[in-house]
Tab-separated table of C-alpha atoms and ligand atoms in Angstrom:
chain	number	residue	atom	x	y	z
V	1	MET	CA	62.669	16.444	34.441
V	2	ASP	CA	62.246	18.453	37.634
V	3	LYS	CA	59.114	20.427	37.203
V	4	PHE	CA	57.188	20.149	40.463
V	5	LYS	CA	58.224	20.406	44.086
V	6	LEU	CA	55.456	18.697	46.002
V	7	THR	CA	52.494	16.468	45.371
V	8	ARG	CA	50.292	14.767	47.905
V	9	PHE	CA	48.147	11.776	48.777
V	10	ALA	CA	45.150	12.989	50.754
V	11	PRO	CA	42.871	10.201	51.922
V	12	THR	CA	39.842	10.781	54.146
V	13	PRO	CA	39.806	8.341	57.065
V	14	SER	CA	36.108	7.528	56.866
V	15	GLY	CA	36.652	3.939	55.751
V	16	PHE	CA	39.386	1.447	54.941
V	17	LEU	CA	41.642	2.285	51.989
V	18	HIS	CA	40.504	0.481	48.855
V	19	LEU	CA	42.096	-0.387	45.534
V	20	GLY	CA	41.006	2.940	44.066
V	21	ASN	CA	42.949	4.831	46.739
V	22	ILE	CA	46.051	2.728	46.123
V	23	TYR	CA	45.690	3.212	42.353
V	24	SER	CA	45.621	6.967	42.934
V	25	PHE	CA	48.685	6.758	45.143
V	26	LEU	CA	50.557	4.676	42.554
V	27	ILE	CA	49.880	7.327	39.924
V	28	THR	CA	51.045	9.980	42.393
V	29	LYS	CA	54.275	8.002	42.894
V	30	VAL	CA	54.844	7.642	39.172
V	31	LEU	CA	54.344	11.345	38.497
V	32	ALA	CA	56.372	12.432	41.529
V	33	GLU	CA	59.243	10.362	40.205
V	34	LYS	CA	58.854	11.683	36.677
V	35	TYR	CA	58.800	15.334	37.753
V	36	GLY	CA	61.181	15.197	40.716
V	37	ALA	CA	58.484	16.071	43.272
V	38	LYS	CA	58.293	14.987	46.886
V	39	ILE	CA	55.149	13.348	48.243
V	40	LEU	CA	53.237	14.568	51.273
V	41	LEU	CA	50.813	12.293	53.122
V	42	ARG	CA	47.983	14.601	54.097
V	43	ILE	CA	45.133	12.942	55.989
V	44	ASP	CA	41.852	14.880	55.946
V	45	ASP	CA	40.352	14.224	59.384
V	46	LEU	CA	38.125	17.278	59.627
V	47	ASP	CA	34.893	15.332	59.297
V	48	HIS	CA	35.008	14.173	62.893
V	49	LYS	CA	31.699	12.341	62.685
V	50	ARG	CA	33.017	9.924	60.069
V	51	THR	CA	36.710	9.874	60.952
V	52	LYS	CA	37.785	6.867	62.982
V	53	LYS	CA	41.103	6.040	64.571
V	54	LYS	CA	41.105	2.568	63.007
V	55	TYR	CA	40.769	4.122	59.546
V	56	ILE	CA	43.733	6.437	60.153
V	57	GLN	CA	45.763	3.458	61.352
V	58	ASP	CA	44.680	1.556	58.247
V	59	ILE	CA	46.261	4.203	55.987
V	60	PHE	CA	49.665	3.560	57.577
V	61	ASP	CA	49.150	-0.214	57.573
V	62	SER	CA	48.055	-0.342	53.943
V	63	LEU	CA	50.905	1.812	52.643
V	64	ASP	CA	53.304	-0.254	54.724
V	65	PHE	CA	51.901	-3.473	53.309
V	66	MET	CA	52.269	-2.164	49.759
V	67	GLU	CA	55.750	-0.867	50.635
V	68	LEU	CA	54.783	2.533	49.286
V	69	ASP	CA	56.667	5.356	50.945
V	70	TYR	CA	56.260	9.128	51.009
V	71	ASP	CA	58.589	11.982	51.911
V	72	LEU	CA	56.636	14.276	54.204
V	73	GLY	CA	53.790	13.994	56.656
V	74	PRO	CA	52.980	11.844	59.683
V	75	SER	CA	54.941	8.658	60.308
V	76	ASP	CA	52.253	7.007	62.429
V	77	LEU	CA	48.947	7.575	64.208
V	78	LYS	CA	50.559	9.233	67.209
V	79	ASP	CA	52.621	11.586	65.073
V	80	PHE	CA	49.517	12.396	63.048
V	81	LYS	CA	47.419	13.300	66.101
V	82	LYS	CA	50.224	15.316	67.622
V	83	ASN	CA	51.491	17.225	64.610
V	84	PHE	CA	49.390	16.838	61.471
V	85	SER	CA	45.663	16.660	62.286
V	86	CYS	CA	43.535	19.258	60.458
V	87	PHE	CA	42.409	20.491	63.861
V	88	LYS	CA	45.958	21.795	64.366
V	89	ARG	CA	45.244	24.259	61.562
V	90	SER	CA	41.838	25.539	62.767
V	91	SER	CA	43.135	29.075	63.205
V	92	LEU	CA	44.504	29.038	59.645
V	93	TYR	CA	41.090	28.092	58.202
V	94	ASP	CA	39.374	30.666	60.443
V	95	LYS	CA	41.736	33.394	59.286
V	96	HIS	CA	40.866	32.732	55.654
V	97	ILE	CA	37.137	32.487	56.367
V	98	LYS	CA	37.291	35.837	58.166
V	99	ARG	CA	38.952	37.437	55.141
V	100	LEU	CA	36.351	35.986	52.771
V	101	VAL	CA	33.639	37.499	54.996
V	102	GLU	CA	35.397	40.887	54.983
V	103	LYS	CA	35.709	40.786	51.215
V	104	LYS	CA	32.006	39.889	50.909
V	105	SER	CA	32.868	36.817	48.872
V	106	VAL	CA	30.538	34.705	51.012
V	107	PHE	CA	26.965	34.779	52.255
V	108	VAL	CA	25.019	33.195	55.095
V	109	CYS	CA	22.602	30.375	54.279
V	110	ASP	CA	20.226	28.690	56.708
V	111	CYS	CA	18.520	26.408	54.178
V	112	SER	CA	18.011	22.822	55.245
V	113	ARG	CA	18.818	19.978	52.855
V	114	ASN	CA	15.081	19.379	52.614
V	115	LYS	CA	14.365	22.926	51.618
V	116	ILE	CA	17.140	22.887	49.013
V	117	GLU	CA	15.660	19.733	47.498
V	118	LYS	CA	12.193	21.267	47.474
V	119	MET	CA	13.526	24.269	45.570
V	120	ASN	CA	15.401	22.052	43.106
V	121	PRO	CA	14.676	18.318	42.803
V	122	LYS	CA	18.276	17.611	41.818
V	123	GLY	CA	19.513	19.250	44.994
V	124	PHE	CA	21.213	22.123	43.155
V	125	TYR	CA	21.403	25.236	45.272
V	126	THR	CA	19.304	27.993	43.712
V	127	GLY	CA	21.067	30.906	45.380
V	128	PHE	CA	18.032	31.462	47.601
V	129	CYS	CA	19.922	33.204	50.456
V	130	LYS	CA	22.224	35.306	48.304
V	131	LYS	CA	20.085	38.414	48.533
V	132	ARG	CA	18.639	37.783	51.992
V	133	LYS	CA	21.713	39.175	53.752
V	134	LEU	CA	21.233	37.055	56.832
V	135	PRO	CA	23.438	38.117	59.755
V	136	PHE	CA	26.514	36.010	60.468
V	137	GLU	CA	25.113	35.162	63.903
V	138	THR	CA	22.133	33.330	62.361
V	139	PRO	CA	21.796	30.053	64.259
V	140	GLU	CA	22.095	26.808	62.262
V	141	SER	CA	23.607	28.579	59.297
V	142	ALA	CA	26.384	27.782	56.869
V	143	LEU	CA	28.620	30.056	54.808
V	144	ARG	CA	28.500	29.731	51.056
V	145	ILE	CA	30.823	31.289	48.529
V	146	ASP	CA	29.136	33.334	45.837
V	147	THR	CA	30.333	31.563	42.687
V	148	PRO	CA	30.157	33.158	39.243
V	149	VAL	CA	27.538	32.034	36.743
V	150	ASN	CA	28.437	31.551	33.063
V	151	GLN	CA	32.099	32.079	33.778
V	152	LYS	CA	34.725	29.561	32.870
V	153	ILE	CA	37.426	28.775	35.398
V	154	LYS	CA	40.918	28.260	33.997
V	155	ILE	CA	42.750	25.283	35.344
V	156	GLN	CA	46.275	24.067	34.632
V	157	THR	CA	46.571	20.346	33.925
V	158	LEU	CA	49.476	18.166	32.822
V	159	GLY	CA	47.858	18.139	29.414
V	160	GLY	CA	47.705	21.954	29.244
V	161	LEU	CA	45.395	24.769	30.254
V	162	GLN	CA	41.732	23.813	30.393
V	163	GLU	CA	38.642	25.800	31.214
V	164	SER	CA	35.223	24.887	32.405
V	165	GLU	CA	32.321	26.195	34.465
V	166	ILE	CA	31.867	25.099	38.058
V	167	PRO	CA	29.355	22.238	37.871
V	168	ARG	CA	25.803	23.098	38.874
V	169	ILE	CA	25.928	20.906	41.993
V	170	LEU	CA	28.844	22.968	43.320
V	171	ARG	CA	27.440	26.398	42.559
V	172	ASP	CA	27.661	28.586	45.713
V	173	PHE	CA	29.316	25.691	47.520
V	174	VAL	CA	29.587	25.650	51.297
V	175	ILE	CA	32.886	26.764	52.815
V	176	LYS	CA	31.855	26.620	56.465
V	177	LYS	CA	29.395	24.030	57.637
V	178	LYS	CA	26.490	24.463	60.039
V	179	ASP	CA	28.500	22.711	62.742
V	180	GLY	CA	31.053	25.518	62.526
V	181	ASN	CA	33.775	23.439	60.877
V	182	PRO	CA	35.386	24.401	57.577
V	183	ALA	CA	33.926	22.445	54.666
V	184	TYR	CA	35.982	20.031	52.540
V	185	GLN	CA	36.641	22.365	49.596
V	186	LEU	CA	38.056	25.089	51.835
V	187	GLN	CA	40.082	22.801	54.067
V	188	SER	CA	41.549	20.891	51.146
V	189	ILE	CA	42.736	23.907	49.178
V	190	ILE	CA	44.029	25.824	52.185
V	191	ASP	CA	46.011	22.780	53.292
V	192	ASP	CA	47.489	22.305	49.837
V	193	ILE	CA	48.535	25.954	49.694
V	194	HIS	CA	49.827	25.802	53.275
V	195	PHE	CA	52.097	22.841	52.566
V	196	GLY	CA	53.272	24.186	49.210
V	197	VAL	CA	51.714	21.521	46.980
V	198	ASP	CA	52.129	22.339	43.285
V	199	LEU	CA	50.883	19.110	41.694
V	200	ILE	CA	47.536	17.569	42.646
V	201	VAL	CA	46.806	14.045	41.445
V	202	ARG	CA	43.226	12.899	41.966
V	203	GLY	CA	40.440	10.886	40.391
V	204	ASN	CA	38.375	12.446	37.619
V	205	ASP	CA	35.354	12.338	39.927
V	206	LEU	CA	36.955	15.350	41.627
V	207	TRP	CA	37.171	17.493	38.480
V	208	GLY	CA	34.357	19.699	39.807
V	209	SER	CA	36.139	20.066	43.132
V	210	SER	CA	39.286	21.167	41.314
V	211	LEU	CA	37.303	23.914	39.577
V	212	ALA	CA	35.595	24.930	42.822
V	213	GLN	CA	38.900	25.000	44.691
V	214	THR	CA	40.649	26.948	41.949
V	215	TYR	CA	37.891	29.548	42.124
V	216	LEU	CA	38.018	29.637	45.919
V	217	ALA	CA	41.784	30.081	45.834
V	218	SER	CA	41.373	33.066	43.532
V	219	GLN	CA	39.283	34.683	46.269
V	220	LEU	CA	41.858	34.144	49.000
V	221	ASP	CA	44.567	36.611	49.860
V	222	LYS	CA	47.897	36.063	48.147
V	223	ASN	CA	48.113	32.513	46.988
V	224	GLU	CA	50.220	30.352	44.800
V	225	PHE	CA	47.334	28.230	43.711
V	226	SER	CA	47.393	29.507	40.189
V	227	GLN	CA	50.685	27.641	39.961
V	228	ILE	CA	49.135	24.334	40.969
V	229	THR	CA	48.847	21.806	38.184
V	230	PHE	CA	46.272	19.034	38.258
V	231	HIS	CA	46.229	15.521	36.952
V	232	HIS	CA	42.842	13.800	36.961
V	233	HIS	CA	43.012	10.073	36.436
V	234	ASP	CA	40.394	7.484	35.514
V	235	LEU	CA	38.788	5.491	38.309
V	236	ILE	CA	38.869	1.812	39.113
V	237	LEU	CA	35.322	0.608	38.735
V	238	GLY	CA	33.647	-2.252	40.553
V	239	LYS	CA	32.014	-5.320	39.017
V	240	LYS	CA	28.879	-3.400	38.160
V	241	LYS	CA	30.947	-0.527	36.737
V	242	GLN	CA	30.225	1.549	39.806
V	243	LYS	CA	32.685	3.742	41.670
V	244	LEU	CA	34.446	1.906	44.479
V	245	SER	CA	33.382	3.097	47.889
V	246	LYS	CA	34.826	2.698	51.302
V	247	SER	CA	31.741	0.767	52.382
V	248	MET	CA	32.434	-1.991	49.860
V	249	GLY	CA	34.665	-4.207	51.938
V	250	ASP	CA	35.865	-6.627	49.267
V	251	THR	CA	38.081	-4.088	47.533
V	252	SER	CA	39.635	-2.796	50.737
V	253	LEU	CA	43.319	-3.452	51.304
V	254	GLN	CA	42.434	-4.681	54.754
V	255	PHE	CA	40.153	-7.367	53.295
V	256	LEU	CA	42.669	-8.414	50.651
V	257	ARG	CA	45.462	-8.576	53.246
V	258	LYS	CA	43.391	-10.683	55.562
V	259	SER	CA	42.408	-13.059	52.794
V	260	GLY	CA	46.103	-13.750	52.248
V	261	MET	CA	46.861	-11.679	49.185
V	262	LYS	CA	50.435	-10.439	48.855
V	263	LYS	CA	51.363	-7.022	47.542
V	264	GLU	CA	52.290	-8.488	44.131
V	265	GLY	CA	48.721	-9.774	43.979
V	266	VAL	CA	47.360	-6.311	44.665
V	267	PHE	CA	49.501	-4.851	41.884
V	268	GLU	CA	48.235	-7.553	39.531
V	269	LEU	CA	44.629	-6.890	40.500
V	270	ILE	CA	45.011	-3.153	39.930
V	271	GLY	CA	46.691	-3.875	36.589
V	272	GLN	CA	43.757	-6.041	35.523
V	273	MET	CA	41.058	-3.706	36.785
V	274	THR	CA	42.565	-0.728	34.990
V	275	GLY	CA	42.962	-2.527	31.693
V	276	HIS	CA	46.759	-2.673	31.589
V	277	SER	CA	47.397	-5.637	29.375
V	278	LYS	CA	50.777	-6.760	30.691
V	279	LYS	CA	50.997	-8.333	34.087
V	280	ILE	CA	51.824	-5.700	36.682
V	281	LYS	CA	53.736	-7.045	39.663
V	282	ASN	CA	55.376	-3.989	41.178
V	283	LEU	CA	55.664	-0.221	41.067
V	284	GLU	CA	58.189	-0.356	38.234
V	285	ASP	CA	55.852	-2.363	35.985
V	286	PHE	CA	52.997	-0.061	36.870
V	287	SER	CA	55.071	3.021	36.183
V	288	LYS	CA	56.102	1.872	32.704
V	289	SER	CA	52.571	0.969	31.804
V	290	TYR	CA	50.984	4.134	33.204
V	291	LEU	CA	53.478	6.534	31.642
V	292	LYS	CA	52.673	5.057	28.250
V	293	THR	CA	49.015	5.905	28.696
V	294	ILE	CA	49.642	9.563	29.545
V	295	GLU	CA	52.383	10.148	27.023
V	296	LYS	CA	50.146	9.179	24.141
V	297	PRO	CA	49.027	12.414	22.479
V	298	LYS	CA	45.358	12.943	23.263
V	299	ILE	CA	42.994	13.517	20.386
V	300	LYS	CA	40.363	16.068	21.332
X	401	ZN	ZN1	20.107	29.271	51.637
């Protein structure tokens, strides 16, 4: 069933890849195969404060170790730096930001994190700067997109059309940071549109981001984003049922590799941690088991 052209795996090199990242990539592989899509490796290195060379290298090493391949994107660190870094697309992000400014979809905000927390203890942005009309030259200012209130955003998923409001924490989200760099939501969606991605597979912790990005895309000049379909998967949780993070070393591929685990062992571990009853030893086992879980009709 050829339904999609391109999906992607888009890790942020701010830590070593962990089991959760690999789980997400395995699901991407399974769905790419099912729908006849190619896979793009798209490394988000825009956050230059947290990005490290060793973490970019680790992405290649970990995928190599797991013998997981992809169709498009950088082949190694050198190729990435030379041809695929987000910084290569700075003028593309700037062009879109300029258009959003012209269309008055955005506003200037000079609130500090402290001030935002004082205005709302949960850290939700209250829209304080929306009516202030600060000039774009305001020092130490960010650009926020004026998001609609009480309006549901329609989003296409593998399970059908869904709709939901942008979560409170992402209301009026930042599209250009105080340091002048594009923010994650803007960079991510513009890159996906730029490369022609039409299927996005990501963890269900990014459901809010999908809504935010869908809204942002609707504000951009001609885009194909309305044709992007999402699949949000469950997350691998740690021992205390918490989300895995890149700072927790013991679930990193690097740690598991160094402690002598083979790739079959990693498959088995992922199988156990995600509640697949049968022993998973390779991509084929995983694929069979995962497809069963998504092909079950969902009761709502
Ligand atoms: Zn503000």
